[in-house]
Amino acid sequence: MAITLVDPSGLPKIDVYRQVSIATGSKLVFIAGQVAWDAEGKTVGDGDLAAQVERCYLNIGTALAEVGGSFDDVAKLTVYVVDWTPDKMPLFLEGVARASAKLGTTPVPPGTLLGVAALDVPAHLVEVEATAVID
């Protein structure tokens, strides 16, 4: 595996991600921000943050599989959530947990979550982009 996740001593341990990823692979993969679209371009989970987070993560998994990788190869995630407030965290984590069960992994690479005013389509509540390293 090309990615080793680390929580350095002296930094807080966060349950939903690790503070550092070490990449040793040879292929760097940048995945465009994924929204809650199915293969036909229809929005999944209209008004449902957990369902949209799940779909975003599954779309990243699909993109990685196409190039010979998996979520275990993700070095960094960036998440954009419309009108983010901390009370939305349980819905976000529910979506991640559902995607994790389907992907067969617990995605915990370093991540940044940003609140934004809007995304490209008004029905989209979340967008997730990924950087991965594959052997």
PDB file of C-alpha atoms in Angstrom:
ATOM      1  CA  MET A   1       0.000   0.000   0.000  1.00  0.00           C
ATOM      2  CA  ALA A   2       1.292   3.448  -0.928  1.00  0.00           C
ATOM      3  CA  ILE A   3      -0.241   5.372   1.995  1.00  0.00           C
ATOM      4  CA  THR A   4       0.658   5.172   5.683  1.00  0.00           C
ATOM      5  CA  LEU A   5      -1.555   7.183   8.030  1.00  0.00           C
ATOM      6  CA  VAL A   6      -0.013   8.616  11.208  1.00  0.00           C
ATOM      7  CA  ASP A   7      -1.131  10.535  14.291  1.00  0.00           C
ATOM      8  CA  PRO A   8       2.083  12.212  15.517  1.00  0.00           C
ATOM      9  CA  SER A   9       2.613  12.566  19.235  1.00  0.00           C
ATOM     10  CA  GLY A  10       2.106  16.178  20.217  1.00  0.00           C
ATOM     11  CA  LEU A  11      -0.935  16.583  17.958  1.00  0.00           C
ATOM     12  CA  PRO A  12      -4.491  15.740  18.968  1.00  0.00           C
ATOM     13  CA  LYS A  13      -5.946  12.396  17.874  1.00  0.00           C
ATOM     14  CA  ILE A  14      -9.094  12.989  15.821  1.00  0.00           C
ATOM     15  CA  ASP A  15     -11.519  10.087  15.439  1.00  0.00           C
ATOM     16  CA  VAL A  16     -12.567  10.782  11.852  1.00  0.00           C
ATOM     17  CA  TYR A  17      -9.134  11.290  10.256  1.00  0.00           C
ATOM     18  CA  ARG A  18      -5.387  11.004  10.808  1.00  0.00           C
ATOM     19  CA  GLN A  19      -3.184  14.094  10.972  1.00  0.00           C
ATOM     20  CA  VAL A  20      -0.551  12.947   8.444  1.00  0.00           C
ATOM     21  CA  SER A  21      -0.315  10.651   5.454  1.00  0.00           C
ATOM     22  CA  ILE A  22       2.974   9.380   4.065  1.00  0.00           C
ATOM     23  CA  ALA A  23       2.856   8.556   0.360  1.00  0.00           C
ATOM     24  CA  THR A  24       5.394   6.195  -1.158  1.00  0.00           C
ATOM     25  CA  GLY A  25       3.712   5.103  -4.389  1.00  0.00           C
ATOM     26  CA  SER A  26       4.564   5.995  -7.942  1.00  0.00           C
ATOM     27  CA  LYS A  27       1.255   7.216  -9.406  1.00  0.00           C
ATOM     28  CA  LEU A  28      -0.283  10.440  -8.112  1.00  0.00           C
ATOM     29  CA  VAL A  29      -4.054  10.616  -8.723  1.00  0.00           C
ATOM     30  CA  PHE A  30      -6.153  13.772  -8.414  1.00  0.00           C
ATOM     31  CA  ILE A  31      -9.911  13.194  -8.349  1.00  0.00           C
ATOM     32  CA  ALA A  32     -12.171  16.097  -9.225  1.00  0.00           C
ATOM     33  CA  GLY A  33     -14.711  17.134  -6.629  1.00  0.00           C
ATOM     34  CA  GLN A  34     -17.415  14.483  -6.538  1.00  0.00           C
ATOM     35  CA  VAL A  35     -21.020  15.408  -5.891  1.00  0.00           C
ATOM     36  CA  ALA A  36     -24.079  13.241  -5.299  1.00  0.00           C
ATOM     37  CA  TRP A  37     -24.608  12.240  -8.929  1.00  0.00           C
ATOM     38  CA  ASP A  38     -25.307   8.706 -10.035  1.00  0.00           C
ATOM     39  CA  ALA A  39     -23.814   7.301 -13.265  1.00  0.00           C
ATOM     40  CA  GLU A  40     -26.549   9.029 -15.290  1.00  0.00           C
ATOM     41  CA  GLY A  41     -25.887  12.441 -13.736  1.00  0.00           C
ATOM     42  CA  LYS A  42     -28.982  12.466 -11.531  1.00  0.00           C
ATOM     43  CA  THR A  43     -28.725  13.834  -7.997  1.00  0.00           C
ATOM     44  CA  VAL A  44     -28.964  11.181  -5.277  1.00  0.00           C
ATOM     45  CA  GLY A  45     -30.397  12.045  -1.845  1.00  0.00           C
ATOM     46  CA  ASP A  46     -32.113  15.337  -2.556  1.00  0.00           C
ATOM     47  CA  GLY A  47     -32.082  17.257   0.749  1.00  0.00           C
ATOM     48  CA  ASP A  48     -30.339  14.376   2.593  1.00  0.00           C
ATOM     49  CA  LEU A  49     -26.780  15.243   3.667  1.00  0.00           C
ATOM     50  CA  ALA A  50     -25.924  11.693   4.798  1.00  0.00           C
ATOM     51  CA  ALA A  51     -27.071  10.180   1.481  1.00  0.00           C
ATOM     52  CA  GLN A  52     -25.118  12.762  -0.490  1.00  0.00           C
ATOM     53  CA  VAL A  53     -21.936  12.244   1.535  1.00  0.00           C
ATOM     54  CA  GLU A  54     -22.285   8.494   0.982  1.00  0.00           C
ATOM     55  CA  ARG A  55     -22.659   8.986  -2.790  1.00  0.00           C
ATOM     56  CA  CYS A  56     -19.650  11.341  -2.953  1.00  0.00           C
ATOM     57  CA  TYR A  57     -17.431   8.786  -1.213  1.00  0.00           C
ATOM     58  CA  LEU A  58     -18.744   5.960  -3.391  1.00  0.00           C
ATOM     59  CA  ASN A  59     -18.038   8.053  -6.500  1.00  0.00           C
ATOM     60  CA  ILE A  60     -14.453   8.545  -5.314  1.00  0.00           C
ATOM     61  CA  GLY A  61     -14.215   4.781  -4.807  1.00  0.00           C
ATOM     62  CA  THR A  62     -15.466   4.238  -8.366  1.00  0.00           C
ATOM     63  CA  ALA A  63     -12.927   6.700  -9.779  1.00  0.00           C
ATOM     64  CA  LEU A  64     -10.093   5.046  -7.857  1.00  0.00           C
ATOM     65  CA  ALA A  65     -11.117   1.547  -8.958  1.00  0.00           C
ATOM     66  CA  GLU A  66     -10.981   2.709 -12.582  1.00  0.00           C
ATOM     67  CA  VAL A  67      -7.273   3.596 -12.205  1.00  0.00           C
ATOM     68  CA  GLY A  68      -6.301   0.555 -10.142  1.00  0.00           C
ATOM     69  CA  GLY A  69      -6.706   1.985  -6.659  1.00  0.00           C
ATOM     70  CA  SER A  70      -9.040   2.043  -3.691  1.00  0.00           C
ATOM     71  CA  PHE A  71      -9.940   4.362  -0.842  1.00  0.00           C
ATOM     72  CA  ASP A  72      -6.942   2.941   1.042  1.00  0.00           C
ATOM     73  CA  ASP A  73      -4.755   4.882  -1.446  1.00  0.00           C
ATOM     74  CA  VAL A  74      -6.242   8.298  -0.577  1.00  0.00           C
ATOM     75  CA  ALA A  75      -3.639  10.665   0.848  1.00  0.00           C
ATOM     76  CA  LYS A  76      -5.922  13.695   1.371  1.00  0.00           C
ATOM     77  CA  LEU A  77      -9.614  14.617   1.185  1.00  0.00           C
ATOM     78  CA  THR A  78     -11.169  18.053   0.924  1.00  0.00           C
ATOM     79  CA  VAL A  79     -14.877  18.299   1.734  1.00  0.00           C
ATOM     80  CA  TYR A  80     -17.113  21.263   0.934  1.00  0.00           C
ATOM     81  CA  VAL A  81     -20.476  21.394   2.737  1.00  0.00           C
ATOM     82  CA  VAL A  82     -23.170  23.962   1.973  1.00  0.00           C
ATOM     83  CA  ASP A  83     -24.156  26.052   5.011  1.00  0.00           C
ATOM     84  CA  TRP A  84     -21.978  23.959   7.349  1.00  0.00           C
ATOM     85  CA  THR A  85     -22.694  24.068  11.070  1.00  0.00           C
ATOM     86  CA  PRO A  86     -21.259  21.687  13.672  1.00  0.00           C
ATOM     87  CA  ASP A  87     -24.708  20.157  14.297  1.00  0.00           C
ATOM     88  CA  LYS A  88     -24.456  18.598  10.800  1.00  0.00           C
ATOM     89  CA  MET A  89     -21.491  16.435  11.863  1.00  0.00           C
ATOM     90  CA  PRO A  90     -23.644  13.386  12.836  1.00  0.00           C
ATOM     91  CA  LEU A  91     -25.221  13.368   9.343  1.00  0.00           C
ATOM     92  CA  PHE A  92     -21.804  13.730   7.741  1.00  0.00           C
ATOM     93  CA  LEU A  93     -20.420  10.845   9.799  1.00  0.00           C
ATOM     94  CA  GLU A  94     -23.487   8.715   9.022  1.00  0.00           C
ATOM     95  CA  GLY A  95     -22.815   9.149   5.304  1.00  0.00           C
ATOM     96  CA  VAL A  96     -19.138   8.275   5.752  1.00  0.00           C
ATOM     97  CA  ALA A  97     -20.065   5.174   7.789  1.00  0.00           C
ATOM     98  CA  ARG A  98     -22.531   3.962   5.153  1.00  0.00           C
ATOM     99  CA  ALA A  99     -19.971   4.474   2.391  1.00  0.00           C
ATOM    100  CA  SER A 100     -17.305   2.753   4.491  1.00  0.00           C
ATOM    101  CA  ALA A 101     -19.507  -0.324   4.891  1.00  0.00           C
ATOM    102  CA  LYS A 102     -20.017  -0.512   1.116  1.00  0.00           C
ATOM    103  CA  LEU A 103     -16.362   0.210   0.311  1.00  0.00           C
ATOM    104  CA  GLY A 104     -15.073  -2.270   2.898  1.00  0.00           C
ATOM    105  CA  THR A 105     -12.743   0.290   4.456  1.00  0.00           C
ATOM    106  CA  THR A 106     -12.762   3.165   6.909  1.00  0.00           C
ATOM    107  CA  PRO A 107     -11.561   6.255   5.040  1.00  0.00           C
ATOM    108  CA  VAL A 108      -9.543   8.302   7.537  1.00  0.00           C
ATOM    109  CA  PRO A 109      -6.881  10.145   5.516  1.00  0.00           C
ATOM    110  CA  PRO A 110      -6.071  13.710   6.493  1.00  0.00           C
ATOM    111  CA  GLY A 111      -8.968  15.912   5.537  1.00  0.00           C
ATOM    112  CA  THR A 112     -10.202  19.457   5.456  1.00  0.00           C
ATOM    113  CA  LEU A 113     -13.896  20.282   5.806  1.00  0.00           C
ATOM    114  CA  LEU A 114     -14.985  23.702   4.589  1.00  0.00           C
ATOM    115  CA  GLY A 115     -18.360  25.398   4.830  1.00  0.00           C
ATOM    116  CA  VAL A 116     -19.412  27.051   1.580  1.00  0.00           C
ATOM    117  CA  ALA A 117     -22.365  29.196   0.531  1.00  0.00           C
ATOM    118  CA  ALA A 118     -23.335  27.064  -2.472  1.00  0.00           C
ATOM    119  CA  LEU A 119     -22.156  24.452  -4.970  1.00  0.00           C
ATOM    120  CA  ASP A 120     -22.636  24.135  -8.737  1.00  0.00           C
ATOM    121  CA  VAL A 121     -26.176  22.715  -8.508  1.00  0.00           C
ATOM    122  CA  PRO A 122     -28.590  23.998  -5.838  1.00  0.00           C
ATOM    123  CA  ALA A 123     -29.582  20.433  -4.848  1.00  0.00           C
ATOM    124  CA  HIS A 124     -25.968  19.513  -4.025  1.00  0.00           C
ATOM    125  CA  LEU A 125     -25.185  19.754  -0.325  1.00  0.00           C
ATOM    126  CA  VAL A 126     -21.627  18.391  -0.369  1.00  0.00           C
ATOM    127  CA  GLU A 127     -18.644  17.945  -2.680  1.00  0.00           C
ATOM    128  CA  VAL A 128     -15.578  15.815  -1.929  1.00  0.00           C
ATOM    129  CA  GLU A 129     -12.261  15.847  -3.766  1.00  0.00           C
ATOM    130  CA  ALA A 130      -9.400  13.438  -3.249  1.00  0.00           C
ATOM    131  CA  THR A 131      -5.699  13.035  -3.856  1.00  0.00           C
ATOM    132  CA  ALA A 132      -4.427   9.462  -3.931  1.00  0.00           C
ATOM    133  CA  VAL A 133      -1.096   7.709  -4.444  1.00  0.00           C
ATOM    134  CA  ILE A 134      -1.027   4.274  -6.031  1.00  0.00           C
ATOM    135  CA  ASP A 135       1.919   1.862  -6.253  1.00  0.00           C
TER     136      ASP A 135
END
